[in-house]
Amino acid sequence: MEATDPSRVTIHMVSSLDGFVATRDGSVSWLETSDTYEHGVAGEDPEAFLETIGCFVVGSRTYETALELGWPYGDVPTFVLSHRALPAARESVRFHAGDPEALVNERLKPTYRSIWVVGGSTVAGDFLRRGLVDDIRLSIAPVVLGDGMPFFDRIRGEQPLHLRDVTAYTNGFVDLWYEVRAH
Ligand SMILES: NC(=O)c1ccc[n+]([C@@H]2O[C@H](COP(=O)([O-])OP(=O)(O)OC[C@H]3O[C@@H](n4cnc5c(N)ncnc54)[C@H](OP(=O)(O)O)[C@@H]3O)[C@@H](O)[C@H]2O)c1
Protein backbone atom coordinates (compact mmCIF):
# COMPACT_ATOMS: atom_id res chain seq x y z
CA MET A 1 0.00 0.00 0.00
CA GLU A 2 1.39 3.41 -0.92
CA ALA A 3 1.52 6.11 1.74
CA THR A 4 -0.01 8.60 -0.73
CA ASP A 5 -2.93 6.27 -1.39
CA PRO A 6 -4.86 5.97 1.88
CA SER A 7 -7.23 3.12 2.43
CA ARG A 8 -10.97 3.67 2.10
CA VAL A 9 -13.92 2.03 3.78
CA THR A 10 -16.84 1.44 1.41
CA ILE A 11 -20.31 0.20 2.29
CA HIS A 12 -21.79 -1.80 -0.56
CA MET A 13 -25.35 -3.05 -0.39
CA VAL A 14 -28.12 -3.94 -2.81
CA SER A 15 -31.54 -2.55 -1.99
CA SER A 16 -35.05 -2.65 -3.41
CA LEU A 17 -36.39 0.66 -4.76
CA ASP A 18 -38.26 1.09 -1.46
CA GLY A 19 -35.09 0.70 0.59
CA PHE A 20 -35.05 -2.90 1.83
CA VAL A 21 -31.98 -5.16 1.76
CA ALA A 22 -33.81 -8.39 2.64
CA THR A 23 -37.35 -9.54 3.22
CA ARG A 24 -38.50 -9.89 6.85
CA ASP A 25 -37.55 -13.58 6.78
CA GLY A 26 -34.05 -12.70 5.49
CA SER A 27 -34.57 -13.78 1.86
CA VAL A 28 -32.63 -12.10 -0.95
CA SER A 29 -34.17 -14.19 -3.75
CA TRP A 30 -35.52 -10.92 -5.23
CA LEU A 31 -31.93 -10.14 -6.35
CA GLU A 32 -32.62 -12.47 -9.29
CA THR A 33 -34.69 -10.38 -11.68
CA SER A 34 -35.60 -10.70 -15.34
CA ASP A 35 -35.49 -7.01 -16.17
CA THR A 36 -33.54 -5.62 -19.12
CA TYR A 37 -32.50 -2.05 -19.80
CA GLU A 38 -31.37 -1.44 -23.36
CA HIS A 39 -29.25 1.64 -22.58
CA GLY A 40 -27.44 -0.04 -19.67
CA VAL A 41 -23.83 -1.23 -19.53
CA ALA A 42 -22.82 -4.85 -18.94
CA GLY A 43 -21.98 -5.87 -15.37
CA GLU A 44 -18.38 -6.20 -14.25
CA ASP A 45 -16.73 -9.63 -14.37
CA PRO A 46 -17.03 -10.95 -10.76
CA GLU A 47 -13.45 -12.29 -10.66
CA ALA A 48 -11.96 -9.03 -11.93
CA PHE A 49 -14.07 -7.18 -9.36
CA LEU A 50 -12.80 -9.37 -6.49
CA GLU A 51 -9.21 -8.53 -7.46
CA THR A 52 -9.89 -4.85 -6.68
CA ILE A 53 -11.00 -5.60 -3.09
CA GLY A 54 -8.53 -5.76 -0.19
CA CYS A 55 -10.91 -7.28 2.33
CA PHE A 56 -14.60 -7.68 3.10
CA VAL A 57 -16.33 -7.04 6.43
CA VAL A 58 -19.65 -8.76 7.21
CA GLY A 59 -21.96 -9.27 10.17
CA SER A 60 -22.49 -12.81 11.39
CA ARG A 61 -25.98 -13.09 9.89
CA THR A 62 -24.69 -12.11 6.47
CA TYR A 63 -21.85 -14.63 6.91
CA GLU A 64 -24.34 -17.40 7.67
CA THR A 65 -26.50 -16.40 4.69
CA ALA A 66 -23.44 -16.38 2.40
CA LEU A 67 -22.49 -19.89 3.53
CA GLU A 68 -26.01 -21.08 2.86
CA LEU A 69 -26.52 -19.43 -0.55
CA GLY A 70 -23.02 -19.71 -2.04
CA TRP A 71 -19.88 -17.86 -1.02
CA PRO A 72 -19.60 -14.62 -3.08
CA TYR A 73 -16.30 -13.32 -1.62
CA GLY A 74 -13.81 -15.67 -3.36
CA ASP A 75 -10.48 -15.96 -1.51
CA VAL A 76 -10.52 -12.30 -0.45
CA PRO A 77 -9.88 -11.97 3.33
CA THR A 78 -13.31 -11.70 4.97
CA PHE A 79 -13.69 -10.35 8.51
CA VAL A 80 -16.83 -11.57 10.29
CA LEU A 81 -18.21 -9.63 13.26
CA SER A 82 -19.60 -11.95 15.91
CA HIS A 83 -19.73 -12.44 19.66
CA ARG A 84 -20.25 -16.14 19.07
CA ALA A 85 -17.61 -18.83 18.48
CA LEU A 86 -18.54 -19.53 14.86
CA PRO A 87 -16.52 -22.00 12.78
CA ALA A 88 -14.36 -20.48 10.00
CA ALA A 89 -15.81 -22.07 6.89
CA ARG A 90 -12.89 -20.96 4.70
CA GLU A 91 -9.21 -20.11 5.15
CA SER A 92 -9.85 -16.50 4.19
CA VAL A 93 -12.28 -15.98 7.12
CA ARG A 94 -11.23 -14.06 10.26
CA PHE A 95 -13.38 -13.06 13.23
CA HIS A 96 -13.70 -9.89 15.26
CA ALA A 97 -15.78 -9.16 18.35
CA GLY A 98 -16.39 -5.75 19.85
CA ASP A 99 -15.19 -2.29 18.91
CA PRO A 100 -15.51 -1.71 15.09
CA GLU A 101 -13.07 1.26 15.41
CA ALA A 102 -10.34 -1.14 16.59
CA LEU A 103 -11.08 -3.48 13.69
CA VAL A 104 -10.89 -0.72 11.07
CA ASN A 105 -8.04 1.36 12.48
CA GLU A 106 -5.80 -1.30 13.98
CA ARG A 107 -6.41 -4.45 11.93
CA LEU A 108 -7.66 -3.36 8.51
CA LYS A 109 -6.35 0.09 7.52
CA PRO A 110 -2.65 -0.75 8.09
CA THR A 111 -2.96 -3.68 5.65
CA TYR A 112 -5.78 -3.14 3.16
CA ARG A 113 -6.42 -0.24 0.78
CA SER A 114 -9.93 -1.18 -0.29
CA ILE A 115 -12.11 -2.26 2.66
CA TRP A 116 -15.65 -3.26 1.68
CA VAL A 117 -18.39 -3.53 4.31
CA VAL A 118 -21.02 -5.64 2.60
CA GLY A 119 -23.73 -6.00 5.21
CA GLY A 120 -26.03 -6.61 6.71
CA SER A 121 -27.92 -3.49 7.58
CA THR A 122 -26.96 -3.83 11.28
CA VAL A 123 -23.24 -3.67 10.57
CA ALA A 124 -23.47 -1.15 7.70
CA GLY A 125 -25.61 1.20 9.82
CA ASP A 126 -23.31 0.83 12.80
CA PHE A 127 -20.19 1.64 10.75
CA LEU A 128 -21.86 4.71 9.22
CA ARG A 129 -23.12 6.00 12.57
CA ARG A 130 -19.62 5.66 14.03
CA GLY A 131 -18.08 7.72 11.20
CA LEU A 132 -15.98 4.83 9.86
CA VAL A 133 -17.21 5.03 6.25
CA ASP A 134 -15.72 6.94 3.29
CA ASP A 135 -17.99 5.75 0.48
CA ILE A 136 -21.46 4.25 0.09
CA ARG A 137 -22.21 2.23 -3.03
CA LEU A 138 -25.86 1.35 -3.25
CA SER A 139 -27.19 -0.86 -6.03
CA ILE A 140 -30.91 -0.47 -6.53
CA ALA A 141 -32.65 -3.58 -7.85
CA PRO A 142 -35.68 -3.17 -10.15
CA VAL A 143 -38.19 -4.34 -7.55
CA VAL A 144 -40.46 -2.95 -4.82
CA LEU A 145 -40.74 -5.26 -1.79
CA GLY A 146 -43.31 -3.37 0.29
CA ASP A 147 -41.78 -4.61 3.55
CA GLY A 148 -38.50 -6.00 4.79
CA MET A 149 -35.22 -5.14 6.48
CA PRO A 150 -34.39 -1.44 5.95
CA PHE A 151 -31.04 -0.44 4.48
CA PHE A 152 -30.10 1.95 7.30
CA ASP A 153 -32.24 1.76 10.39
CA ARG A 154 -29.67 2.76 13.02
CA ILE A 155 -28.36 6.13 11.84
CA ARG A 156 -30.38 8.53 13.96
CA GLY A 157 -29.05 11.66 12.29
CA GLU A 158 -28.43 13.44 9.04
CA GLN A 159 -25.45 12.48 6.90
CA PRO A 160 -24.51 14.75 3.98
CA LEU A 161 -23.22 12.93 0.88
CA HIS A 162 -21.49 13.79 -2.38
CA LEU A 163 -22.66 11.92 -5.49
CA ARG A 164 -19.54 10.48 -7.20
CA ASP A 165 -21.06 8.38 -9.96
CA VAL A 166 -24.19 6.69 -11.29
CA THR A 167 -24.20 3.57 -13.48
CA ALA A 168 -27.22 1.85 -15.01
CA TYR A 169 -26.83 -1.81 -16.03
CA THR A 170 -28.43 -3.97 -18.71
CA ASN A 171 -30.18 -6.02 -15.97
CA GLY A 172 -32.05 -2.93 -14.72
CA PHE A 173 -29.90 -2.37 -11.62
CA VAL A 174 -28.67 1.18 -10.91
CA ASP A 175 -25.50 1.77 -8.89
CA LEU A 176 -25.25 4.97 -6.86
CA TRP A 177 -21.80 5.85 -5.55
CA TYR A 178 -21.70 8.47 -2.79
CA GLU A 179 -18.81 9.90 -0.82
CA VAL A 180 -19.58 10.56 2.86
CA ARG A 181 -19.03 14.25 3.63
CA ALA A 182 -17.91 15.70 6.93
CA HIS A 183 -20.67 17.48 8.89
N1 LIG B 1 -29.07 -6.74 -0.03
C1 LIG B 1 -27.82 -6.75 0.38
O1 LIG B 1 -26.92 -6.11 -0.20
C2 LIG B 1 -27.47 -7.54 1.59
C3 LIG B 1 -26.12 -7.56 2.01
C4 LIG B 1 -25.81 -8.27 3.15
C5 LIG B 1 -26.80 -8.93 3.86
N2 LIG B 1 -28.08 -8.89 3.43
C6 LIG B 1 -29.14 -9.56 4.21
O2 LIG B 1 -29.22 -8.93 5.46
C7 LIG B 1 -29.55 -9.90 6.46
C8 LIG B 1 -28.54 -9.83 7.60
O3 LIG B 1 -28.45 -8.52 8.08
P1 LIG B 1 -28.57 -8.17 9.63
O4 LIG B 1 -28.56 -6.68 9.74
O5 LIG B 1 -29.71 -8.94 10.22
O6 LIG B 1 -27.28 -8.83 10.26
P2 LIG B 1 -25.70 -8.63 10.04
O7 LIG B 1 -25.36 -7.17 10.02
O8 LIG B 1 -25.23 -9.47 8.91
O9 LIG B 1 -25.15 -9.29 11.38
C9 LIG B 1 -25.46 -8.73 12.62
C10 LIG B 1 -24.80 -9.56 13.69
O10 LIG B 1 -23.37 -9.40 13.63
C11 LIG B 1 -22.82 -9.49 14.94
N3 LIG B 1 -22.15 -8.21 15.24
C12 LIG B 1 -22.46 -6.98 14.75
N4 LIG B 1 -21.60 -6.05 15.21
C13 LIG B 1 -20.74 -6.69 16.01
C14 LIG B 1 -19.62 -6.30 16.76
N5 LIG B 1 -19.21 -5.01 16.80
N6 LIG B 1 -18.93 -7.24 17.44
C15 LIG B 1 -19.31 -8.54 17.40
N7 LIG B 1 -20.37 -8.98 16.71
C16 LIG B 1 -21.08 -8.07 16.02
C17 LIG B 1 -24.00 -9.74 15.90
O11 LIG B 1 -24.26 -11.15 15.96
P3 LIG B 1 -23.64 -12.27 16.97
O12 LIG B 1 -22.71 -11.56 17.92
O13 LIG B 1 -24.83 -12.86 17.61
O14 LIG B 1 -22.94 -13.25 16.07
C18 LIG B 1 -25.16 -9.12 15.12
O15 LIG B 1 -26.43 -9.64 15.48
C19 LIG B 1 -29.58 -11.25 5.77
O16 LIG B 1 -30.90 -11.56 5.48
C20 LIG B 1 -28.81 -11.01 4.50
O17 LIG B 1 -29.24 -11.83 3.45
C21 LIG B 1 -28.44 -8.22 2.32
Short mmCIF file of N, CA, C and O in Angstrom, two decimals, residues 59-163:
data_model
loop_
_atom_site.label_atom_id
_atom_site.label_comp_id
_atom_site.label_asym_id
_atom_site.label_seq_id
_atom_site.Cartn_x
_atom_site.Cartn_y
_atom_site.Cartn_z
N GLY A 59 -21.38 -8.84 8.90
CA GLY A 59 -21.96 -9.27 10.17
C GLY A 59 -22.18 -10.77 10.14
O GLY A 59 -22.19 -11.40 9.07
N SER A 60 -22.39 -11.35 11.32
CA SER A 60 -22.49 -12.81 11.39
C SER A 60 -23.70 -13.35 10.64
O SER A 60 -23.66 -14.45 10.09
N ARG A 61 -24.79 -12.57 10.59
CA ARG A 61 -25.98 -13.09 9.89
C ARG A 61 -25.75 -13.13 8.39
O ARG A 61 -26.18 -14.04 7.69
N THR A 62 -25.03 -12.12 7.89
CA THR A 62 -24.69 -12.11 6.47
C THR A 62 -23.73 -13.26 6.16
O THR A 62 -23.83 -13.92 5.12
N TYR A 63 -22.79 -13.51 7.06
CA TYR A 63 -21.85 -14.63 6.91
C TYR A 63 -22.62 -15.95 6.80
O TYR A 63 -22.37 -16.75 5.88
N GLU A 64 -23.58 -16.14 7.69
CA GLU A 64 -24.34 -17.40 7.67
C GLU A 64 -25.18 -17.51 6.39
O GLU A 64 -25.28 -18.60 5.82
N THR A 65 -25.72 -16.38 5.95
CA THR A 65 -26.50 -16.40 4.69
C THR A 65 -25.58 -16.74 3.51
O THR A 65 -25.95 -17.51 2.63
N ALA A 66 -24.38 -16.14 3.50
CA ALA A 66 -23.44 -16.38 2.40
C ALA A 66 -23.02 -17.85 2.35
O ALA A 66 -22.88 -18.43 1.27
N LEU A 67 -22.86 -18.47 3.51
CA LEU A 67 -22.49 -19.89 3.53
C LEU A 67 -23.62 -20.75 2.99
O LEU A 67 -23.39 -21.75 2.30
N GLU A 68 -24.84 -20.32 3.27
CA GLU A 68 -26.01 -21.08 2.86
C GLU A 68 -26.26 -20.95 1.35
O GLU A 68 -26.56 -21.92 0.67
N LEU A 69 -26.11 -19.71 0.84
CA LEU A 69 -26.52 -19.43 -0.55
C LEU A 69 -25.40 -19.60 -1.56
O LEU A 69 -25.64 -19.64 -2.75
N GLY A 70 -24.14 -19.66 -1.10
CA GLY A 70 -23.02 -19.71 -2.04
C GLY A 70 -22.09 -18.55 -1.77
O GLY A 70 -22.51 -17.39 -1.86
N TRP A 71 -20.86 -18.85 -1.45
CA TRP A 71 -19.88 -17.86 -1.02
C TRP A 71 -19.54 -16.87 -2.14
O TRP A 71 -18.96 -17.27 -3.15
N PRO A 72 -19.85 -15.56 -1.97
CA PRO A 72 -19.60 -14.62 -3.08
C PRO A 72 -18.27 -13.87 -2.97
O PRO A 72 -17.97 -13.04 -3.80
N TYR A 73 -17.46 -14.17 -1.91
CA TYR A 73 -16.30 -13.32 -1.62
C TYR A 73 -14.97 -13.94 -2.07
O TYR A 73 -13.90 -13.42 -1.74
N GLY A 74 -15.02 -15.04 -2.84
CA GLY A 74 -13.81 -15.67 -3.36
C GLY A 74 -12.82 -15.98 -2.24
O GLY A 74 -13.21 -16.38 -1.14
N ASP A 75 -11.52 -15.74 -2.53
CA ASP A 75 -10.48 -15.96 -1.51
C ASP A 75 -10.06 -14.65 -0.85
O ASP A 75 -9.03 -14.59 -0.18
N VAL A 76 -10.84 -13.61 -1.05
CA VAL A 76 -10.52 -12.30 -0.45
C VAL A 76 -10.70 -12.42 1.08
O VAL A 76 -11.71 -12.96 1.54
N PRO A 77 -9.72 -11.92 1.88
CA PRO A 77 -9.88 -11.97 3.33
C PRO A 77 -11.22 -11.37 3.74
O PRO A 77 -11.59 -10.28 3.30
N THR A 78 -11.96 -12.12 4.57
CA THR A 78 -13.31 -11.70 4.97
C THR A 78 -13.41 -11.70 6.49
O THR A 78 -13.23 -12.74 7.13
N PHE A 79 -13.63 -10.52 7.06
CA PHE A 79 -13.69 -10.35 8.51
C PHE A 79 -15.15 -10.41 8.95
O PHE A 79 -15.97 -9.60 8.49
N VAL A 80 -15.46 -11.35 9.83
CA VAL A 80 -16.83 -11.57 10.29
C VAL A 80 -16.96 -11.03 11.71
O VAL A 80 -16.19 -11.41 12.60
N LEU A 81 -17.94 -10.15 11.91
CA LEU A 81 -18.21 -9.63 13.26
C LEU A 81 -19.15 -10.58 13.97
O LEU A 81 -20.24 -10.87 13.47
N SER A 82 -18.72 -11.08 15.12
CA SER A 82 -19.60 -11.95 15.91
C SER A 82 -19.10 -12.06 17.35
O SER A 82 -17.89 -12.04 17.58
N HIS A 83 -20.07 -12.15 18.27
CA HIS A 83 -19.73 -12.44 19.66
C HIS A 83 -19.73 -13.94 19.91
O HIS A 83 -19.40 -14.39 20.99
N ARG A 84 -20.17 -14.69 18.89
CA ARG A 84 -20.25 -16.14 19.07
C ARG A 84 -18.99 -16.82 18.54
O ARG A 84 -18.25 -16.24 17.75
N ALA A 85 -18.77 -18.07 18.97
CA ALA A 85 -17.61 -18.83 18.48
C ALA A 85 -18.04 -19.60 17.24
O ALA A 85 -18.32 -20.80 17.28
N LEU A 86 -18.11 -18.89 16.10
CA LEU A 86 -18.54 -19.53 14.86
C LEU A 86 -17.36 -20.25 14.21
O LEU A 86 -16.22 -19.79 14.32
N PRO A 87 -17.62 -21.34 13.51
CA PRO A 87 -16.52 -22.00 12.78
C PRO A 87 -16.13 -21.19 11.54
O PRO A 87 -17.00 -20.59 10.91
N ALA A 88 -14.82 -21.15 11.24
CA ALA A 88 -14.36 -20.48 10.00
C ALA A 88 -14.55 -21.46 8.86
O ALA A 88 -13.90 -22.51 8.81
N ALA A 89 -15.47 -21.13 7.96
CA ALA A 89 -15.81 -22.07 6.89
C ALA A 89 -14.76 -22.07 5.78
O ALA A 89 -14.74 -22.97 4.96
N ARG A 90 -13.91 -21.05 5.74
CA ARG A 90 -12.89 -20.96 4.70
C ARG A 90 -11.62 -20.36 5.31
O ARG A 90 -11.68 -19.68 6.33
N GLU A 91 -10.49 -20.62 4.64
CA GLU A 91 -9.21 -20.11 5.15
C GLU A 91 -9.15 -18.60 5.19
O GLU A 91 -8.43 -18.01 5.98
N SER A 92 -9.90 -17.95 4.30
CA SER A 92 -9.85 -16.50 4.19
C SER A 92 -10.68 -15.80 5.28
O SER A 92 -10.71 -14.57 5.34
N VAL A 93 -11.37 -16.57 6.13
CA VAL A 93 -12.28 -15.98 7.12
C VAL A 93 -11.56 -15.69 8.43
O VAL A 93 -10.81 -16.53 8.94
N ARG A 94 -11.77 -14.47 8.95
CA ARG A 94 -11.23 -14.06 10.26
C ARG A 94 -12.41 -13.54 11.08
O ARG A 94 -13.40 -13.07 10.51
N PHE A 95 -12.28 -13.54 12.38
CA PHE A 95 -13.38 -13.06 13.23
C PHE A 95 -12.94 -11.85 14.04
O PHE A 95 -11.76 -11.67 14.35
N HIS A 96 -13.94 -11.04 14.38
CA HIS A 96 -13.70 -9.89 15.26
C HIS A 96 -14.92 -9.71 16.14
O HIS A 96 -16.05 -9.77 15.66
N ALA A 97 -14.68 -9.45 17.43
CA ALA A 97 -15.78 -9.16 18.35
C ALA A 97 -15.50 -7.84 19.03
O ALA A 97 -14.38 -7.57 19.44
N GLY A 98 -16.53 -7.00 19.12
CA GLY A 98 -16.39 -5.75 19.85
C GLY A 98 -16.15 -4.57 18.95
O GLY A 98 -16.63 -4.52 17.82
N ASP A 99 -15.43 -3.61 19.47
CA ASP A 99 -15.19 -2.29 18.91
C ASP A 99 -14.88 -2.27 17.39
O ASP A 99 -13.78 -2.65 16.97
N PRO A 100 -15.81 -1.79 16.53
CA PRO A 100 -15.51 -1.71 15.09
C PRO A 100 -14.36 -0.74 14.78
O PRO A 100 -13.66 -0.91 13.78
N GLU A 101 -14.18 0.31 15.63
CA GLU A 101 -13.07 1.26 15.41
C GLU A 101 -11.73 0.52 15.47
O GLU A 101 -10.82 0.76 14.68
N ALA A 102 -11.59 -0.39 16.45
CA ALA A 102 -10.34 -1.14 16.59
C ALA A 102 -10.13 -2.03 15.37
O ALA A 102 -9.00 -2.13 14.85
N LEU A 103 -11.20 -2.64 14.88
CA LEU A 103 -11.08 -3.48 13.69
C LEU A 103 -10.57 -2.66 12.51
O LEU A 103 -9.59 -3.02 11.85
N VAL A 104 -11.23 -1.53 12.26
CA VAL A 104 -10.89 -0.72 11.07
C VAL A 104 -9.50 -0.09 11.22
O VAL A 104 -8.65 -0.22 10.33
N ASN A 105 -9.27 0.57 12.35
CA ASN A 105 -8.04 1.36 12.48
C ASN A 105 -6.80 0.55 12.82
O ASN A 105 -5.70 0.88 12.38
N GLU A 106 -6.98 -0.54 13.56
CA GLU A 106 -5.80 -1.30 13.98
C GLU A 106 -5.55 -2.55 13.14
O GLU A 106 -4.41 -2.91 12.89
N ARG A 107 -6.62 -3.20 12.68
CA ARG A 107 -6.41 -4.45 11.93
C ARG A 107 -6.48 -4.25 10.42
O ARG A 107 -5.74 -4.88 9.68
N LEU A 108 -7.42 -3.41 9.96
CA LEU A 108 -7.66 -3.36 8.51
C LEU A 108 -6.86 -2.27 7.78
O LEU A 108 -6.19 -2.54 6.79
N LYS A 109 -6.96 -1.02 8.28
CA LYS A 109 -6.35 0.09 7.52
C LYS A 109 -4.83 -0.06 7.34
O LYS A 109 -4.32 0.31 6.29
N PRO A 110 -4.09 -0.60 8.33
CA PRO A 110 -2.65 -0.75 8.09
C PRO A 110 -2.32 -1.75 6.98
O PRO A 110 -1.23 -1.74 6.43
N THR A 111 -3.27 -2.61 6.61
CA THR A 111 -2.96 -3.68 5.65
C THR A 111 -3.71 -3.55 4.33
O THR A 111 -3.16 -3.87 3.27
N TYR A 112 -4.95 -3.10 4.37
CA TYR A 112 -5.78 -3.14 3.16
C TYR A 112 -6.15 -1.73 2.69
O TYR A 112 -6.49 -0.87 3.49
N ARG A 113 -6.09 -1.55 1.35
CA ARG A 113 -6.42 -0.24 0.78
C ARG A 113 -7.93 -0.13 0.54
O ARG A 113 -8.53 0.90 0.77
N SER A 114 -8.52 -1.22 0.08
CA SER A 114 -9.93 -1.18 -0.29
C SER A 114 -10.73 -2.11 0.64
O SER A 114 -10.71 -3.32 0.48
N ILE A 115 -11.41 -1.50 1.62
CA ILE A 115 -12.11 -2.26 2.66
C ILE A 115 -13.60 -2.16 2.37
O ILE A 115 -14.16 -1.06 2.40
N TRP A 116 -14.23 -3.30 2.07
CA TRP A 116 -15.65 -3.26 1.68
C TRP A 116 -16.52 -3.91 2.75
O TRP A 116 -16.38 -5.10 3.04
N VAL A 117 -17.41 -3.07 3.32
CA VAL A 117 -18.39 -3.53 4.31
C VAL A 117 -19.64 -3.90 3.53
O VAL A 117 -20.29 -3.02 2.95
N VAL A 118 -19.96 -5.20 3.51
CA VAL A 118 -21.02 -5.64 2.60
C VAL A 118 -22.26 -6.18 3.33
O VAL A 118 -22.97 -7.03 2.82
N GLY A 119 -22.47 -5.68 4.53
CA GLY A 119 -23.73 -6.00 5.21
C GLY A 119 -23.56 -6.84 6.46
O GLY A 119 -22.45 -7.17 6.84
N GLY A 120 -24.71 -7.08 7.08
CA GLY A 120 -26.03 -6.61 6.71
C GLY A 120 -26.30 -5.18 7.16
O GLY A 120 -25.34 -4.42 7.44
N SER A 121 -27.56 -4.87 7.25
CA SER A 121 -27.92 -3.49 7.58
C SER A 121 -27.48 -3.13 9.00
O SER A 121 -27.16 -1.97 9.28
N THR A 122 -27.41 -4.11 9.91
CA THR A 122 -26.96 -3.83 11.28
C THR A 122 -25.53 -3.31 11.25
O THR A 122 -25.22 -2.24 11.80
N VAL A 123 -24.67 -4.04 10.59
CA VAL A 123 -23.24 -3.67 10.57
C VAL A 123 -23.02 -2.41 9.73
O VAL A 123 -22.30 -1.50 10.14
N ALA A 124 -23.66 -2.33 8.56
CA ALA A 124 -23.47 -1.15 7.70
C ALA A 124 -23.92 0.12 8.43
O ALA A 124 -23.22 1.13 8.44
N GLY A 125 -25.10 0.04 9.09
CA GLY A 125 -25.61 1.20 9.82
C GLY A 125 -24.70 1.58 10.98
O GLY A 125 -24.44 2.77 11.22
N ASP A 126 -24.19 0.59 11.67
CA ASP A 126 -23.31 0.83 12.80
C ASP A 126 -22.01 1.52 12.35
O ASP A 126 -21.56 2.49 12.97
N PHE A 127 -21.44 1.05 11.26
CA PHE A 127 -20.19 1.64 10.75
C PHE A 127 -20.43 3.09 10.32
O PHE A 127 -19.60 3.96 10.56
N LEU A 128 -21.57 3.34 9.68
CA LEU A 128 -21.86 4.71 9.22
C LEU A 128 -22.06 5.64 10.41
O LEU A 128 -21.51 6.75 10.46
N ARG A 129 -22.83 5.18 11.38
CA ARG A 129 -23.12 6.00 12.57
C ARG A 129 -21.84 6.34 13.33
O ARG A 129 -21.71 7.41 13.89
N ARG A 130 -20.87 5.43 13.31
CA ARG A 130 -19.62 5.66 14.03
C ARG A 130 -18.60 6.46 13.21
O ARG A 130 -17.46 6.64 13.64
N GLY A 131 -18.98 6.89 12.01
CA GLY A 131 -18.08 7.72 11.20
C GLY A 131 -16.90 6.95 10.63
O GLY A 131 -15.84 7.52 10.37
N LEU A 132 -17.09 5.66 10.36
CA LEU A 132 -15.98 4.83 9.86
C LEU A 132 -16.00 4.67 8.34
O LEU A 132 -15.16 3.98 7.79
N VAL A 133 -16.96 5.31 7.67
CA VAL A 133 -17.21 5.03 6.25
C VAL A 133 -16.81 6.21 5.36
O VAL A 133 -17.14 7.35 5.66
N ASP A 134 -16.10 5.91 4.27
CA ASP A 134 -15.72 6.94 3.29
C ASP A 134 -16.68 6.99 2.11
O ASP A 134 -16.97 8.07 1.59
N ASP A 135 -17.14 5.83 1.67
CA ASP A 135 -17.99 5.75 0.48
C ASP A 135 -19.18 4.82 0.73
O ASP A 135 -19.04 3.82 1.44
N ILE A 136 -20.30 5.15 0.09
CA ILE A 136 -21.46 4.25 0.09
C ILE A 136 -21.78 3.93 -1.36
O ILE A 136 -21.96 4.84 -2.17
N ARG A 137 -21.81 2.65 -1.67
CA ARG A 137 -22.21 2.23 -3.03
C ARG A 137 -23.46 1.40 -2.90
O ARG A 137 -23.43 0.30 -2.33
N LEU A 138 -24.54 1.97 -3.39
CA LEU A 138 -25.86 1.35 -3.25
C LEU A 138 -26.34 0.92 -4.62
O LEU A 138 -26.43 1.75 -5.53
N SER A 139 -26.61 -0.37 -4.78
CA SER A 139 -27.19 -0.86 -6.03
C SER A 139 -28.69 -1.01 -5.82
O SER A 139 -29.11 -1.72 -4.90
N ILE A 140 -29.46 -0.37 -6.66
CA ILE A 140 -30.91 -0.47 -6.53
C ILE A 140 -31.44 -1.50 -7.54
O ILE A 140 -31.22 -1.37 -8.75
N ALA A 141 -32.09 -2.52 -7.00
CA ALA A 141 -32.65 -3.58 -7.85
C ALA A 141 -34.01 -3.14 -8.37
O ALA A 141 -34.73 -2.39 -7.69
N PRO A 142 -34.39 -3.58 -9.58
CA PRO A 142 -35.68 -3.17 -10.15
C PRO A 142 -36.84 -3.95 -9.53
O PRO A 142 -37.45 -4.80 -10.16
N VAL A 143 -37.10 -3.66 -8.26
CA VAL A 143 -38.19 -4.34 -7.55
C VAL A 143 -38.64 -3.49 -6.36
O VAL A 143 -37.81 -2.76 -5.77
N VAL A 144 -39.93 -3.54 -6.05
CA VAL A 144 -40.46 -2.95 -4.82
C VAL A 144 -40.88 -4.11 -3.92
O VAL A 144 -41.58 -5.02 -4.36
N LEU A 145 -40.43 -4.13 -2.68
CA LEU A 145 -40.74 -5.26 -1.79
C LEU A 145 -41.92 -4.99 -0.86
O LEU A 145 -42.56 -5.91 -0.38
N GLY A 146 -42.17 -3.70 -0.57
CA GLY A 146 -43.31 -3.37 0.29
C GLY A 146 -43.01 -3.50 1.77
O GLY A 146 -43.58 -2.78 2.59
N ASP A 147 -42.12 -4.41 2.13
CA ASP A 147 -41.78 -4.61 3.55
C ASP A 147 -40.43 -5.34 3.56
O ASP A 147 -40.02 -5.92 2.56
N GLY A 148 -39.76 -5.29 4.70
CA GLY A 148 -38.50 -6.00 4.79
C GLY A 148 -37.55 -5.35 5.77
O GLY A 148 -37.95 -4.58 6.65
N MET A 149 -36.27 -5.67 5.60
CA MET A 149 -35.22 -5.14 6.48
C MET A 149 -34.69 -3.85 5.86
O MET A 149 -34.19 -3.88 4.73
N PRO A 150 -34.82 -2.71 6.56
CA PRO A 150 -34.39 -1.44 5.95
C PRO A 150 -32.87 -1.39 5.74
O PRO A 150 -32.12 -2.07 6.45
N PHE A 151 -32.47 -0.59 4.77
CA PHE A 151 -31.04 -0.44 4.48
C PHE A 151 -30.31 0.14 5.67
O PHE A 151 -29.38 -0.44 6.22
N PHE A 152 -30.72 1.33 6.13
CA PHE A 152 -30.10 1.95 7.30
C PHE A 152 -31.18 2.23 8.33
O PHE A 152 -31.99 3.11 8.15
N ASP A 153 -31.21 1.47 9.38
CA ASP A 153 -32.24 1.76 10.39
C ASP A 153 -31.62 2.16 11.72
O ASP A 153 -32.28 2.21 12.72
N ARG A 154 -30.31 2.44 11.73
CA ARG A 154 -29.67 2.76 13.02
C ARG A 154 -28.88 4.07 12.96
O ARG A 154 -27.97 4.27 13.76
N ILE A 155 -29.20 4.95 12.02
CA ILE A 155 -28.36 6.13 11.84
C ILE A 155 -28.68 7.22 12.86
O ILE A 155 -27.79 7.79 13.47
N ARG A 156 -29.94 7.51 13.00
CA ARG A 156 -30.38 8.53 13.96
C ARG A 156 -29.67 9.86 13.75
O ARG A 156 -29.08 10.42 14.65
N GLY A 157 -29.68 10.36 12.54
CA GLY A 157 -29.05 11.66 12.29
C GLY A 157 -28.84 11.85 10.81
O GLY A 157 -28.88 10.89 10.05
N GLU A 158 -28.60 13.11 10.46
CA GLU A 158 -28.43 13.44 9.04
C GLU A 158 -26.98 13.17 8.63
O GLU A 158 -26.06 13.41 9.41
N GLN A 159 -26.80 12.72 7.41
CA GLN A 159 -25.45 12.48 6.90
C GLN A 159 -25.33 13.07 5.49
O GLN A 159 -25.86 12.49 4.54
N PRO A 160 -24.65 14.20 5.33
CA PRO A 160 -24.51 14.75 3.98
C PRO A 160 -23.61 13.86 3.11
O PRO A 160 -22.65 13.28 3.60
N LEU A 161 -23.95 13.80 1.81
CA LEU A 161 -23.22 12.93 0.88
C LEU A 161 -22.84 13.72 -0.36
O LEU A 161 -23.47 14.73 -0.68
N HIS A 162 -21.85 13.22 -1.08
CA HIS A 162 -21.49 13.79 -2.38
C HIS A 162 -21.66 12.69 -3.42
O HIS A 162 -21.08 11.60 -3.27
N LEU A 163 -22.45 12.94 -4.46
CA LEU A 163 -22.66 11.92 -5.49
C LEU A 163 -21.42 11.83 -6.38
O LEU A 163 -21.05 12.80 -7.06
#
